[in-house]
Amino acid sequence: MSQSYNRGLIEDFGRWKEFSAGMWAWIFHKFTGWMLIGYLFTHIAVLSSSLTGPEAYTNTIGGLESLFIVRVLEVGLLAVAVFHILNGLRLLMVDLGVGLEAQDKSFYASLVLTAIITVASVPTFLDGVTL
Amino acid sequence: MAERYSSFAPGGTAWLLQRITAAFLVVVLAFHFFLLHFVNHAAEIEFAGTQARMENVGYFLTMVLFLVAGTFHGVNGVYNALINQGLDGTQKKVVLAVLVIASLALIAQGIYVATTMAGWT
Ligand code: HEM
Ligand code: HEM
């Protein structure tokens, strides 16, 4: 199915100018994966305010959500998550041997779809917040 | 076009578990975003609403599974990425120990928080 060939030292990030689409997909996937696990730790920390009491929880989340910068970061998180999901699905297909010829195209499709979903979500994510 | 880049050695246990958790995460993560941004606006989240959801045993179990699967998938991803970058020997053992402790702490804290949300403590 997949033939192997010498791809050089792929860990050498200094060679980024020579990267192919698949290489970029891999880098983006890593980057978004690390963002997500970082967020998960932060998320549980924020939700832990519920241990202090219901008011602390409601006020903590309400306080964060009233900040414009938090909303912007949330849009960023959505973009990161959507890309990781779509590209992750693509990787699962590749592992199953589906659509191997269309890998580049499906990577670009993931990027475009991520952009569309992110832009379409901006109104909802910025609803009711001011600068 | 038979290129494939991955941080994982294909066919191993870590590789397989990474894919199984991924398949589960697609569904719950999409559900989570949809529920807490579009059905309920993030800015309008209150303890009462969270409690109403968490009291439902099915929802509670889904969230705990989400927590466990997400933590495993994320930490396993990081660990394999580091091995792929050449992590080896004692360093590898130390990193593994730190990651396992951090994961267990995160999961324990998350389950504790979830039980408080449900009002079962
Ligand atoms: C900015 C977007 C997000 C918002 C507003 C949000 C909000 C929440 C809220 C309010 C809860 C408490 C349960 C409830 O009220 O129903 C919760 C739980 C949870 N969220 Fe999120 N979430 C977001 C993104 C994420 C992401 C990206 C992940 C995965 C990395 C995640 C993982 C979890 C987990 C595992 C729980 C269960 C916590 C526990 O068991 O203690 N969330 N989230
Ligand atoms: C809780 C949310 C998630 C977190 C925290 C997370 C985190 C990560 C991390 C850190 C990696 C390692 C990347 C690397 O090789 O350096 C990874 C890999 C991967 N993720 Fe996720 N992920 C999440 C959700 C998903 C979802 C929903 C999918 C959807 C299919 C997915 C699919 C994958 C796949 C297939 C890999 C393996 C990449 C490879 O072979 O190198 N992940 N993830």
Coordinates of N, CA and C in Angstrom, one line a residue, chain B:
Chain B
M1 N 1.5 9.0 -4.9 CA 1.4 9.8 -3.6 C 1.3 8.9 -2.4
A2 N 2.3 8.3 -1.9 CA 2.2 7.5 -0.7 C 2.9 8.1 0.5
E3 N 3.0 9.3 0.5 CA 3.6 10.0 1.6 C 2.7 9.8 2.8
R4 N 3.2 9.6 4.0 CA 2.4 9.8 5.2 C 3.4 10.2 6.3
Y5 N 3.0 11.3 7.0 CA 3.8 11.7 8.1 C 3.1 11.5 9.3
S6 N 3.7 10.9 10.3 CA 3.1 10.7 11.6 C 4.2 10.6 12.7
S7 N 3.8 11.0 13.9 CA 4.7 10.9 15.0 C 4.7 9.5 15.6
F8 N 3.8 8.6 15.1 CA 3.6 7.3 15.7 C 4.2 6.2 14.8
A9 N 4.7 5.2 15.5 CA 5.1 4.0 14.7 C 3.8 3.3 14.4
P10 N 3.5 3.1 13.0 CA 2.2 2.6 12.6 C 2.0 1.1 13.2
G11 N 0.8 0.8 13.6 CA 0.5 -0.5 14.0 C 0.7 -0.9 15.4
G12 N 1.4 0.0 16.2 CA 1.7 -0.2 17.6 C 0.4 0.0 18.5
T13 N 0.5 -0.3 19.8 CA -0.6 -0.2 20.7 C -0.9 1.3 20.8
A14 N 0.1 2.2 21.0 CA -0.1 3.6 21.2 C -0.8 4.2 20.0
W15 N -0.3 3.7 18.8 CA -0.9 4.2 17.6 C -2.4 3.8 17.5
L16 N -2.7 2.5 17.8 CA -4.1 2.1 17.8 C -5.0 2.8 18.7
L17 N -4.5 3.0 20.0 CA -5.3 3.7 21.0 C -5.5 5.1 20.6
Q18 N -4.5 5.7 20.0 CA -4.6 7.1 19.6 C -5.7 7.2 18.5
R19 N -5.9 6.2 17.7 CA -6.9 6.3 16.7 C -8.3 6.0 17.2
I20 N -8.4 5.1 18.2 CA -9.7 4.7 18.8 C -10.2 5.9 19.6
T21 N -9.3 6.6 20.4 CA -9.8 7.7 21.1 C -10.1 8.9 20.2
A22 N -9.4 9.0 19.1 CA -9.7 10.1 18.1 C -11.1 9.9 17.6
A23 N -11.5 8.7 17.2 CA -12.8 8.4 16.6 C -13.9 8.8 17.6
F24 N -13.7 8.5 18.9 CA -14.6 8.9 19.9 C -14.7 10.4 20.1
L25 N -13.5 11.0 20.2 CA -13.4 12.5 20.4 C -14.0 13.3 19.3
V26 N -14.0 12.9 18.1 CA -14.6 13.7 17.0 C -16.1 13.9 17.4
V27 N -16.7 12.9 17.9 CA -18.2 13.0 18.2 C -18.4 13.9 19.4
V28 N -17.7 13.6 20.5 CA -18.0 14.3 21.7 C -17.5 15.8 21.7
L29 N -16.4 16.0 21.0 CA -15.9 17.4 21.0 C -16.8 18.2 20.1
A30 N -17.3 17.7 19.0 CA -18.2 18.5 18.2 C -19.5 18.7 19.0
F31 N -20.0 17.7 19.7 CA -21.2 17.8 20.5 C -21.0 18.9 21.6
H32 N -19.8 18.9 22.3 CA -19.5 19.8 23.3 C -19.5 21.3 22.9
F33 N -18.8 21.5 21.7 CA -18.8 22.8 21.2 C -20.2 23.3 20.8
F34 N -20.9 22.4 20.2 CA -22.3 22.8 19.7 C -23.2 23.1 20.9
L35 N -23.1 22.3 22.0 CA -24.0 22.5 23.1 C -23.6 23.7 23.9
L36 N -22.3 24.0 24.1 CA -21.9 25.1 24.9 C -21.6 26.4 24.2
H37 N -21.8 26.5 22.9 CA -21.6 27.7 22.2 C -22.9 28.1 21.4
F38 N -23.6 27.1 20.9 CA -24.7 27.4 20.0 C -26.0 27.2 20.7
V39 N -26.2 26.1 21.4 CA -27.4 25.8 22.1 C -27.4 26.7 23.4
N40 N -26.4 26.6 24.2 CA -26.3 27.5 25.3 C -25.1 28.4 25.0
H41 N -25.3 29.7 25.0 CA -24.2 30.6 24.8 C -23.2 30.6 25.9
A42 N -21.9 30.5 25.6 CA -20.9 30.4 26.6 C -21.0 31.5 27.6
A43 N -21.4 32.7 27.2 CA -21.5 33.8 28.2 C -22.6 33.6 29.2
E44 N -23.6 32.8 28.8 CA -24.7 32.6 29.7 C -24.7 31.4 30.5
I45 N -23.5 30.7 30.6 CA -23.3 29.6 31.4 C -23.4 29.9 32.9
E46 N -24.3 29.3 33.6 CA -24.4 29.5 35.0 C -24.3 28.1 35.7
F47 N -24.0 28.2 37.0 CA -23.9 26.9 37.7 C -25.1 26.1 37.6
A48 N -26.3 26.7 37.7 CA -27.6 26.0 37.7 C -27.7 25.2 36.4
G49 N -27.3 25.8 35.3 CA -27.4 25.1 34.0 C -26.5 23.9 33.9
T50 N -25.2 24.1 34.4 CA -24.2 23.1 34.4 C -24.7 21.9 35.3
Q51 N -25.3 22.3 36.4 CA -25.8 21.2 37.3 C -26.9 20.4 36.7
A52 N -27.8 21.2 36.0 CA -29.0 20.5 35.4 C -28.5 19.5 34.4
R53 N -27.4 19.8 33.6 CA -26.8 18.8 32.7 C -26.1 17.7 33.4
M54 N -25.3 18.0 34.3 CA -24.4 17.0 35.0 C -25.2 16.0 35.8
E55 N -26.4 16.5 36.3 CA -27.2 15.6 37.1 C -27.7 14.4 36.3
N56 N -27.7 14.6 35.0 CA -28.1 13.5 34.1 C -27.0 12.5 34.0
V57 N -27.2 11.2 34.5 CA -26.1 10.3 34.6 C -25.5 10.0 33.2
G58 N -26.2 10.0 32.2 CA -25.7 9.8 30.8 C -24.7 10.9 30.4
Y59 N -25.1 12.1 30.7 CA -24.3 13.3 30.4 C -23.0 13.3 31.3
F60 N -23.2 13.0 32.5 CA -22.1 12.9 33.5 C -21.0 11.9 32.9
L61 N -21.5 10.7 32.6 CA -20.6 9.6 32.1 C -20.0 10.0 30.8
T62 N -20.7 10.7 29.9 CA -20.1 11.2 28.7 C -19.0 12.1 28.9
M63 N -19.2 13.1 29.9 CA -18.2 14.1 30.2 C -17.0 13.4 30.8
V64 N -17.2 12.4 31.7 CA -16.0 11.8 32.3 C -15.2 11.0 31.2
L65 N -16.0 10.3 30.3 CA -15.3 9.6 29.3 C -14.5 10.5 28.3
F66 N -15.2 11.7 28.1 CA -14.5 12.7 27.3 C -13.2 13.1 27.9
L67 N -13.3 13.4 29.2 CA -12.1 13.8 30.0 C -11.0 12.7 29.9
V68 N -11.4 11.5 30.1 CA -10.4 10.4 30.1 C -9.8 10.2 28.7
A69 N -10.7 10.2 27.7 CA -10.2 10.0 26.3 C -9.4 11.2 25.8
G70 N -9.8 12.4 26.2 CA -9.1 13.6 25.7 C -7.7 13.6 26.4
T71 N -7.7 13.3 27.7 CA -6.4 13.4 28.4 C -5.4 12.3 27.8
F72 N -5.9 11.1 27.6 CA -5.1 10.1 27.1 C -4.6 10.4 25.7
H73 N -5.5 10.8 24.9 CA -5.2 11.1 23.5 C -4.1 12.3 23.4
G74 N -4.4 13.3 24.2 CA -3.5 14.5 24.1 C -2.1 14.1 24.7
V75 N -2.1 13.5 25.8 CA -0.8 13.2 26.5 C 0.0 12.1 25.7
N76 N -0.7 11.1 25.2 CA -0.1 10.1 24.4 C 0.5 10.7 23.1
G77 N -0.3 11.7 22.6 CA 0.2 12.4 21.4 C 1.5 13.1 21.7
V78 N 1.5 13.8 22.8 CA 2.7 14.6 23.2 C 3.9 13.6 23.4
Y79 N 3.7 12.5 24.1 CA 4.7 11.6 24.4 C 5.3 11.0 23.2
N80 N 4.4 10.6 22.3 CA 4.9 10.0 21.0 C 5.7 11.0 20.1
A81 N 5.2 12.2 20.2 CA 5.9 13.3 19.4 C 7.3 13.4 20.0
L82 N 7.5 13.4 21.3 CA 8.8 13.5 21.9 C 9.7 12.3 21.5
I83 N 9.1 11.1 21.6 CA 9.9 9.9 21.2 C 10.3 10.1 19.7
N84 N 9.4 10.5 18.9 CA 9.7 10.7 17.5 C 10.9 11.7 17.3
Q85 N 11.0 12.7 18.2 CA 12.1 13.7 18.2 C 13.4 13.1 18.8
G86 N 13.3 11.9 19.2 CA 14.6 11.3 19.7 C 14.7 11.1 21.2
L87 N 13.6 11.3 22.0 CA 13.6 11.1 23.4 C 13.9 9.7 23.7
D88 N 14.9 9.5 24.7 CA 15.3 8.1 24.9 C 15.9 7.9 26.3
G89 N 16.1 6.7 26.7 CA 16.8 6.4 28.0 C 16.1 6.9 29.2
T90 N 16.9 7.5 30.2 CA 16.4 8.0 31.4 C 15.4 9.1 31.2
Q91 N 15.8 10.0 30.3 CA 14.9 11.1 30.0 C 13.5 10.7 29.7
K92 N 13.5 9.6 28.8 CA 12.2 9.1 28.4 C 11.4 8.6 29.6
K93 N 12.1 7.9 30.5 CA 11.4 7.4 31.7 C 10.8 8.5 32.5
V94 N 11.7 9.5 32.7 CA 11.2 10.7 33.6 C 10.0 11.4 32.9
V95 N 10.1 11.6 31.6 CA 9.0 12.3 30.9 C 7.8 11.5 31.0
L96 N 7.9 10.2 30.9 CA 6.7 9.3 31.0 C 6.1 9.4 32.4
A97 N 6.9 9.4 33.4 CA 6.4 9.4 34.8 C 5.7 10.8 35.0
V98 N 6.3 11.9 34.6 CA 5.7 13.2 34.8 C 4.4 13.2 34.0
L99 N 4.3 12.8 32.8 CA 3.1 12.8 32.0 C 2.0 12.0 32.6
V100 N 2.4 10.8 33.1 CA 1.4 9.9 33.8 C 0.8 10.5 35.0
I101 N 1.7 11.1 35.8 CA 1.2 11.8 37.1 C 0.3 13.0 36.7
A102 N 0.7 13.8 35.8 CA -0.1 14.9 35.4 C -1.5 14.5 34.9
S103 N -1.5 13.4 34.1 CA -2.7 12.9 33.5 C -3.7 12.4 34.6
L104 N -3.1 11.6 35.5 CA -3.9 11.1 36.6 C -4.5 12.2 37.5
A105 N -3.6 13.2 37.7 CA -4.1 14.3 38.5 C -5.2 15.1 37.8
L106 N -5.1 15.3 36.5 CA -6.1 16.0 35.7 C -7.4 15.2 35.7
I107 N -7.3 13.9 35.6 CA -8.5 13.1 35.5 C -9.2 13.1 36.9
A108 N -8.4 12.9 38.0 CA -8.9 12.9 39.3 C -9.6 14.2 39.6
Q109 N -8.9 15.3 39.3 CA -9.5 16.6 39.5 C -10.8 16.8 38.7
G110 N -10.8 16.4 37.5 CA -11.9 16.6 36.6 C -13.1 15.8 37.1
I111 N -12.9 14.6 37.6 CA -14.0 13.7 38.0 C -14.6 14.3 39.3
Y112 N -13.7 14.8 40.2 CA -14.1 15.5 41.4 C -15.0 16.7 41.1
V113 N -14.5 17.5 40.2 CA -15.2 18.7 39.8 C -16.6 18.3 39.2
A114 N -16.6 17.3 38.4 CA -17.9 16.9 37.8 C -18.9 16.4 38.8
T115 N -18.4 15.7 39.9 CA -19.3 15.2 40.9 C -19.9 16.4 41.7
T116 N -19.0 17.4 41.9 CA -19.5 18.6 42.6 C -20.6 19.3 41.8
M117 N -20.3 19.4 40.5 CA -21.3 20.1 39.6 C -22.6 19.4 39.6
A118 N -22.5 18.1 39.7 CA -23.8 17.3 39.7 C -24.5 17.4 41.1
G119 N -23.7 17.9 42.0 CA -24.3 18.1 43.4 C -24.3 16.8 44.2
W120 N -23.4 15.9 43.8 CA -23.3 14.6 44.5 C -22.3 14.5 45.6
T121 N -21.7 15.7 46.0 CA -20.7 15.6 47.1 C -21.2 16.3 48.3

